[in-house]
Short mmCIF file of C-alpha atoms and ligand atoms in Angstrom, two decimals:
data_model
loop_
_atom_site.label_atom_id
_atom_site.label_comp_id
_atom_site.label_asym_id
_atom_site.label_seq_id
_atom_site.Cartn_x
_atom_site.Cartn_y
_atom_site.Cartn_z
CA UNK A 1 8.43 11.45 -4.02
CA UNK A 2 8.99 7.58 -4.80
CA UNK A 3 5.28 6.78 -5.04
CA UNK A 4 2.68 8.99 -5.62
CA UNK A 5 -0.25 7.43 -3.30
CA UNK A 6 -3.82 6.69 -4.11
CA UNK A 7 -5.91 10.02 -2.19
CA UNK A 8 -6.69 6.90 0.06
CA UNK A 9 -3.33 5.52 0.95
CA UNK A 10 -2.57 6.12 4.49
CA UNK A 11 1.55 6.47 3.72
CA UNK A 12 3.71 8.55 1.95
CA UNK A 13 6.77 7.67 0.93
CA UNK A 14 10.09 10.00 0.18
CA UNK A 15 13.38 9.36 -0.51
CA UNK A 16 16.41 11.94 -0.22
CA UNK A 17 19.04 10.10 -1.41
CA UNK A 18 20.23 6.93 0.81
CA UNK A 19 17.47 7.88 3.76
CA UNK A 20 13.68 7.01 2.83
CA UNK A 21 11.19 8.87 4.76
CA UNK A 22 7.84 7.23 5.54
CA UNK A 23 4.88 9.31 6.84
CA UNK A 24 1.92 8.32 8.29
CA UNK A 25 -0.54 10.04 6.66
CA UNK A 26 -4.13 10.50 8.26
CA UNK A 27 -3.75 13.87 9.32
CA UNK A 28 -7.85 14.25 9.41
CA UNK A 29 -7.39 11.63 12.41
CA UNK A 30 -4.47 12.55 13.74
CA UNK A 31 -2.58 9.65 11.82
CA UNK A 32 -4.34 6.86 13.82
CA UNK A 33 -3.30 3.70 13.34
CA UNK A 34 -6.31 1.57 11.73
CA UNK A 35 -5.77 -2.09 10.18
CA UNK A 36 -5.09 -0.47 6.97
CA UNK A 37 -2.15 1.89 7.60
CA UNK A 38 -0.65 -1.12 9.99
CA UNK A 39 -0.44 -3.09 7.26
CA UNK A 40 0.31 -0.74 4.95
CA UNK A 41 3.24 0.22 7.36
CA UNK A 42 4.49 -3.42 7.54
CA UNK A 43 4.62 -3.65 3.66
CA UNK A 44 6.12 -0.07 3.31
CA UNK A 45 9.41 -1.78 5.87
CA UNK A 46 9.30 -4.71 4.11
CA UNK A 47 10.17 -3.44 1.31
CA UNK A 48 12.53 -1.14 2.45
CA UNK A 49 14.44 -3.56 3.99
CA UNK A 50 14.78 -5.90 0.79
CA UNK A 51 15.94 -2.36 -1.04
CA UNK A 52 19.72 -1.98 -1.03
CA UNK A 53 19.46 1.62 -2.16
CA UNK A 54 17.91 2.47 1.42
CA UNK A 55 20.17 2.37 4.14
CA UNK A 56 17.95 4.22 6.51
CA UNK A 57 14.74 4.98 7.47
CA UNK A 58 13.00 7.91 9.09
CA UNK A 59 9.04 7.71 10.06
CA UNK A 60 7.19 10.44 10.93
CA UNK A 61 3.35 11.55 11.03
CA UNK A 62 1.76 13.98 8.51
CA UNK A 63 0.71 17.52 9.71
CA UNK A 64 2.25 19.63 12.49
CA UNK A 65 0.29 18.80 15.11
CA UNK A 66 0.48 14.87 15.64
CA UNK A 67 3.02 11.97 14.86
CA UNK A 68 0.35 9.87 15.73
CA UNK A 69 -2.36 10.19 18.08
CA UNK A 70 -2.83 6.03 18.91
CA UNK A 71 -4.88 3.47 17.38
CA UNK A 72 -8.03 4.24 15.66
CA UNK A 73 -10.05 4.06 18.33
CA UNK A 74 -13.25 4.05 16.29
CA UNK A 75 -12.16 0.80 15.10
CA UNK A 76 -11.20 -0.45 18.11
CA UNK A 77 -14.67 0.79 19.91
CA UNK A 78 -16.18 -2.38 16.76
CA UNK A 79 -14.01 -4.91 17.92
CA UNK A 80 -15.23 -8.23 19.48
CA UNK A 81 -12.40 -9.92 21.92
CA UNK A 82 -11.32 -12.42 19.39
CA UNK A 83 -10.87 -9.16 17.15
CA UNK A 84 -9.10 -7.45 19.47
CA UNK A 85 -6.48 -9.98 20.15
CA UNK A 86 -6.00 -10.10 16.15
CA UNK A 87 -5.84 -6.45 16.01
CA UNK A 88 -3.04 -6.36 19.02
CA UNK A 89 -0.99 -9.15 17.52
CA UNK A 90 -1.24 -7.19 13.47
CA UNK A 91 0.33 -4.35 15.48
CA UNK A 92 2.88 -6.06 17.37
CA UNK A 93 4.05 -8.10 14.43
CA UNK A 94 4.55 -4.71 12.17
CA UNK A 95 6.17 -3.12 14.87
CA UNK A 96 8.44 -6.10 15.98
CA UNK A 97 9.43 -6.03 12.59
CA UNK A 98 10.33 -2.67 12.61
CA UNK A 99 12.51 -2.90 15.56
CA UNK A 100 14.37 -5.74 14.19
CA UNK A 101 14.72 -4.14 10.95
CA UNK A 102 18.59 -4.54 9.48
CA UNK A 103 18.87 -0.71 8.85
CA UNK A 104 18.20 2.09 11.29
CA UNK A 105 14.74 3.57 11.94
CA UNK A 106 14.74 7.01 13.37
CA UNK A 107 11.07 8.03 14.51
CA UNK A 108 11.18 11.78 14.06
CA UNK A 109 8.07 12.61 16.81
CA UNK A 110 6.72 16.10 15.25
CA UNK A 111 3.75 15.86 18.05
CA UNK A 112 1.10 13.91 19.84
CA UNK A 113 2.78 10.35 20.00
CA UNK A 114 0.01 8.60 22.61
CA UNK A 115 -0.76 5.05 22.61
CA UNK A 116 0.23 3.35 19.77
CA UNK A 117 1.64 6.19 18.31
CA UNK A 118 4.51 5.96 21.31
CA UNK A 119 4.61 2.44 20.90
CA UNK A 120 5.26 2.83 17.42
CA UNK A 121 8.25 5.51 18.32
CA UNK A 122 9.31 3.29 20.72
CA UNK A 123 9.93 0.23 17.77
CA UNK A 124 12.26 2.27 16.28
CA UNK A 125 15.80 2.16 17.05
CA UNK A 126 16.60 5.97 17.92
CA UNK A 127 13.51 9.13 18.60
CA UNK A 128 13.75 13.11 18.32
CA UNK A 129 11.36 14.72 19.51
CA UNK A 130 9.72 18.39 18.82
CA UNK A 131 9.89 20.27 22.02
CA UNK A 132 6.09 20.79 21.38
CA UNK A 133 5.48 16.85 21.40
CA UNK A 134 3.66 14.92 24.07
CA UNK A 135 3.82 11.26 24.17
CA UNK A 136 1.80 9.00 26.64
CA UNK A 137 0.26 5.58 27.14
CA UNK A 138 -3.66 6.64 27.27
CA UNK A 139 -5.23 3.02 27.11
CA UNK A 140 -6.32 3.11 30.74
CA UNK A 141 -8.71 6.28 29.89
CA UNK A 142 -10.31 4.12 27.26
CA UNK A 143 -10.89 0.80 29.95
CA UNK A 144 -7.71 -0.61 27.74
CA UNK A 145 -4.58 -1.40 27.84
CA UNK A 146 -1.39 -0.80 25.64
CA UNK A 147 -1.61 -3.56 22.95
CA UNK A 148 1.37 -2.63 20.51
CA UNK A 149 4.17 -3.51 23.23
CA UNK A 150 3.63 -0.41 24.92
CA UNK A 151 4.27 -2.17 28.22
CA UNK A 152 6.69 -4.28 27.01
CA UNK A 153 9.11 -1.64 25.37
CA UNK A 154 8.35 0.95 28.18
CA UNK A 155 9.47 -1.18 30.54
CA UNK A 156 12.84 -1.90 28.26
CA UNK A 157 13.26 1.81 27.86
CA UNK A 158 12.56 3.47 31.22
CA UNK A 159 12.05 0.92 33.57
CA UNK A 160 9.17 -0.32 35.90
CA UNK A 161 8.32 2.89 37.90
CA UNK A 162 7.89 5.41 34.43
CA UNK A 163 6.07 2.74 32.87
CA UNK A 164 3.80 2.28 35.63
CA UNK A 165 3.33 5.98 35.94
CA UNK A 166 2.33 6.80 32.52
CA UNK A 167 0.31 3.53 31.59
CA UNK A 168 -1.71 3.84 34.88
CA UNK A 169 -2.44 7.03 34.53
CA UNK A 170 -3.11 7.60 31.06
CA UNK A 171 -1.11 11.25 31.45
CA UNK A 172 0.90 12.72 28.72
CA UNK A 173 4.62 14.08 29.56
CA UNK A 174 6.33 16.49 27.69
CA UNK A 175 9.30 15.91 25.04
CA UNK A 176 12.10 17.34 28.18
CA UNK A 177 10.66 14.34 30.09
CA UNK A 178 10.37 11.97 28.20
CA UNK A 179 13.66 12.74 27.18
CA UNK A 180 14.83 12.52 31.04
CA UNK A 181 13.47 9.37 31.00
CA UNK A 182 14.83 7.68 28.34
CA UNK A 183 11.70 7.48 26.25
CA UNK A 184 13.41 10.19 23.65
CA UNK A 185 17.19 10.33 22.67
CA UNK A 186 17.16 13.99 22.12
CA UNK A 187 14.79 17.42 22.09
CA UNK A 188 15.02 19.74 19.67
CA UNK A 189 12.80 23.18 18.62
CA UNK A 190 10.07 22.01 16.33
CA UNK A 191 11.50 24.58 13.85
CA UNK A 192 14.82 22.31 13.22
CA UNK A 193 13.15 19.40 13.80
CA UNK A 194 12.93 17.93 9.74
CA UNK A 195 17.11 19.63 9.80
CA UNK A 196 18.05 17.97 12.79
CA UNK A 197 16.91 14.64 11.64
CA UNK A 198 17.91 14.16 8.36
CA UNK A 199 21.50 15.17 9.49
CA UNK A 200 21.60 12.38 12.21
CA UNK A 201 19.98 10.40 9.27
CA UNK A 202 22.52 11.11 6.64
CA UNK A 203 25.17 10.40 8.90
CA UNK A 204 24.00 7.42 9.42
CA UNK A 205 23.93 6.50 5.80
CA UNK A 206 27.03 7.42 5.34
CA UNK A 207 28.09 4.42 7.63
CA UNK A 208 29.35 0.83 7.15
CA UNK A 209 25.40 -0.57 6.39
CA UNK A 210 26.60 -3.98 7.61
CA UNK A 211 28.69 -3.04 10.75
CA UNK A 212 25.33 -0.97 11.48
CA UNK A 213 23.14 -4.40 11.23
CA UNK A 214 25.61 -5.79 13.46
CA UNK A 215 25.19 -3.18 15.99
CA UNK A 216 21.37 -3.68 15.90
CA UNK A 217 21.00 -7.61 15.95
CA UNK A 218 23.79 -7.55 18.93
CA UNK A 219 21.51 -4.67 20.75
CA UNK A 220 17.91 -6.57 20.12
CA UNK A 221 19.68 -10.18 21.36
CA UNK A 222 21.36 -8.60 24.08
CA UNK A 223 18.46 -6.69 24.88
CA UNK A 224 16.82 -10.26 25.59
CA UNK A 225 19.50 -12.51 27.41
CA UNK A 226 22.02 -13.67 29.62
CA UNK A 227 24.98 -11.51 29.36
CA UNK A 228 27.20 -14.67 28.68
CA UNK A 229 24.87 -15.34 25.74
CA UNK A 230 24.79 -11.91 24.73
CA UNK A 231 28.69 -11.26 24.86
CA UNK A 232 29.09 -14.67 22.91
CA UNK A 233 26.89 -13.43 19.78
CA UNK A 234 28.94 -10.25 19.85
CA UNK A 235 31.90 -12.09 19.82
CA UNK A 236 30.44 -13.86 16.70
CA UNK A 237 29.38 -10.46 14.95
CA UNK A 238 32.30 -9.11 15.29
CA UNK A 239 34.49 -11.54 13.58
CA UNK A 240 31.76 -11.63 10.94
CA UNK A 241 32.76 -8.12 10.04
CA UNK A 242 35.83 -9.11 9.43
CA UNK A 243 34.68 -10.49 6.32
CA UNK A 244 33.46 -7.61 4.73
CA UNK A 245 34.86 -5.39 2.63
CA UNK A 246 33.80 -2.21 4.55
CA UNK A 247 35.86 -3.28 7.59
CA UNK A 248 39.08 -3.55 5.72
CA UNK A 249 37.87 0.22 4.11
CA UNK A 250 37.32 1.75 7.27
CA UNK A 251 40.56 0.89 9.31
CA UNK A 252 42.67 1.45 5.12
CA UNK A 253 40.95 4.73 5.18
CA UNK A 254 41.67 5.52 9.01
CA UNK A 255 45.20 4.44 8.35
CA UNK A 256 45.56 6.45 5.21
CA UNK A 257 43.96 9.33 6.81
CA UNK A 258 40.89 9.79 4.83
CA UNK A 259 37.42 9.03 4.52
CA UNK A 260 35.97 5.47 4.40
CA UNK A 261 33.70 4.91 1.17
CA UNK A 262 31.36 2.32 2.73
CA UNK A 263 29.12 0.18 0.15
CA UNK A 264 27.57 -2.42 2.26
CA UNK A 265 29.94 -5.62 1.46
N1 COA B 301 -8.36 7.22 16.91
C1 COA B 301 -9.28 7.68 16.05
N2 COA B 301 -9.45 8.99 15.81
C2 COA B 301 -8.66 9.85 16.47
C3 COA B 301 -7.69 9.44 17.36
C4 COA B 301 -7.55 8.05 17.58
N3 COA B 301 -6.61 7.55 18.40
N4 COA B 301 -7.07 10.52 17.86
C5 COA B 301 -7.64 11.58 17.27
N5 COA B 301 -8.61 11.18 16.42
C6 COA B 301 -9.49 12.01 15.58
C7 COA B 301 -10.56 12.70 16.39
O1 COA B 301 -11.65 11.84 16.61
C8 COA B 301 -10.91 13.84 15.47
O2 COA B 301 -11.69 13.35 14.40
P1 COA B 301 -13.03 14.14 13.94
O3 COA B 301 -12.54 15.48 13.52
O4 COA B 301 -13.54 13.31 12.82
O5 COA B 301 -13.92 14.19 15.14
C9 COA B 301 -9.56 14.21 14.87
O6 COA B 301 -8.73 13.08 15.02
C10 COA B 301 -8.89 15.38 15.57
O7 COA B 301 -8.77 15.06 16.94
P2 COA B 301 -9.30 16.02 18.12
O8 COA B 301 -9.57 15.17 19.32
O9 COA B 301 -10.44 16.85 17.64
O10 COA B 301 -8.03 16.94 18.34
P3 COA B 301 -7.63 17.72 19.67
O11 COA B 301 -6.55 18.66 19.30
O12 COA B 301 -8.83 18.27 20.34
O13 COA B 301 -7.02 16.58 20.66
C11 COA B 301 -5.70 14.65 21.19
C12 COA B 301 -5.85 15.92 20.31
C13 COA B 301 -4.53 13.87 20.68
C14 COA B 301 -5.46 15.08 22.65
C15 COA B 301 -7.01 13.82 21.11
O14 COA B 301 -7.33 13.64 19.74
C16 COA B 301 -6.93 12.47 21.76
O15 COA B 301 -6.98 12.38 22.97
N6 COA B 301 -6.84 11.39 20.95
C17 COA B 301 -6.87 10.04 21.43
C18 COA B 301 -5.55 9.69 22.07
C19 COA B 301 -5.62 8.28 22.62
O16 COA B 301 -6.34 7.96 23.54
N7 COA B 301 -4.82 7.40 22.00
C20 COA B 301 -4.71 6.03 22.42
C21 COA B 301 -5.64 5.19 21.65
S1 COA B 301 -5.45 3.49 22.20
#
């Protein structure tokens, strides 16, 4: 463990070499996402973004039974509408930030992801599921609506008629559909979940860090605008990797027929 938290710190933090691991970590709720862990999530990827040593990130929820069950609801139930909007934008600011974070975020779903616990998933850049998990958008049961992006990114991920289907009616799917979907890029038995995770994790650390940040800014601009635009700020990305060191080590070490020693310049 990096840090050792405070009994009332709502992360923990890990690292295994290159990949940190951040868990949400109010397994008495479920991991529900109050004011506190948002922002404590928001300072936990800031920093891991300004650290060098961490080229990617995995978040996950605490326990076996939940990644995280939505927003704290018994905050939310408090809230005045002025409150509410403040509370909605803390989320989607944390979570935008995730999403365009320059390293990859895998969210490793070990259970219930509902509400803002999917929305949260769906910041990230790639999702495994458990075949045990369950995600859903359950606002509409409370007389709410998503408020972390969940219609936004929904709609991004699986188009209009899923998103429709599962914010309207508030019911959770299973990991095999929401992998069918979209929602998930890949199911696995919750016994190899941690295994199957860190390997797609450590792979990814062992590639070119920038070339990676180039992949996700093209991705989250494309993602966003006119395909002219979008094939233009490729264009510019990839000649900007032509300036870094790791380019000229990865087609040398293709060349030379053996493996590239990326360090991220
Ligand atoms: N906010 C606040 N507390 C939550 C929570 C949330 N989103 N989700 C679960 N909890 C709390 C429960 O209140 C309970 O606390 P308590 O023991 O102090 O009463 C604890 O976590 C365990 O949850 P519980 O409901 O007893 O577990 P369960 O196995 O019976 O049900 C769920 C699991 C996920 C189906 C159920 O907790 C649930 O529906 N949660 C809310 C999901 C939701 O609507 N999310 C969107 C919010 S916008």
């Amino acid at each position: 463990m990096t840090d050792s938290p405070s009994p009332a710190s709502p992360l923990q933090l890990e690292d295994r070499g290159a990949v940190r691991i951040i868990r949400v970590h109010r397994p008495d709720k479920l991991n529900a996402l109050d004011s506190q862990t948002l922002d404590a999530l928001h300072a936990a990827f800031r920093e891991a973004a300004a650290d060098d040593a961490v080229r990617v990130l995995v978040l996950t929820g605490s326990g076996p039974k939940a990644f995280v069950a939505g927003a704290d609801i018994s905050e939310m139930n408090a809230l005045t509408p002025v409150q509410g909007r403040d509370f909605s934008l803390r989320g989607q600011r944390m979570m935008r930030f995730v999403e365009t974070m320059p390293k990859p975020v895998i969210a490793m779903v070990n259970g219930f992801a509902l509400g803002g616990g999917l929305e949260l998933a769906m910041c990230c850049h790639l999702r495994i599921a458990a075949d045990s998990a369950k995600v859903g958008q359950p606002e509409i049961n409370l007389g709410l609506i998503p408020g972390f992006g969940g219609t936004q990114r929904l709609l991004r991920l699986a188009g209009r008629a899923a998103t429709l289907e599962l914010c309207l009616t508030g019911a959770p799917i299973d990991a095999a559909r929401a992998q069918h979907l979209g929602i998930v890029n890949r199911v696995v038995p919750a016994a190899d979940l941690e295994a199957e995770t860190m390997k797609l994790a450590e792979q990814l650390a062992h590639a070119a860090p920038l070339a990676l940040r180039g992949v996700l800014d093209c991705v989250n601009v494309g993602g966003e605008c006119a395909i002219e635009e979008g094939l233009g700020y490729e264009s510019a990305q990839f000649g900007l990797v032509f300036s870094t060191q790791d380019m000229r080590e990865g087609t040398a070490a293709f060349l030379e027929r053996r493996k590239p020693a990326f360090h991220g310049r």
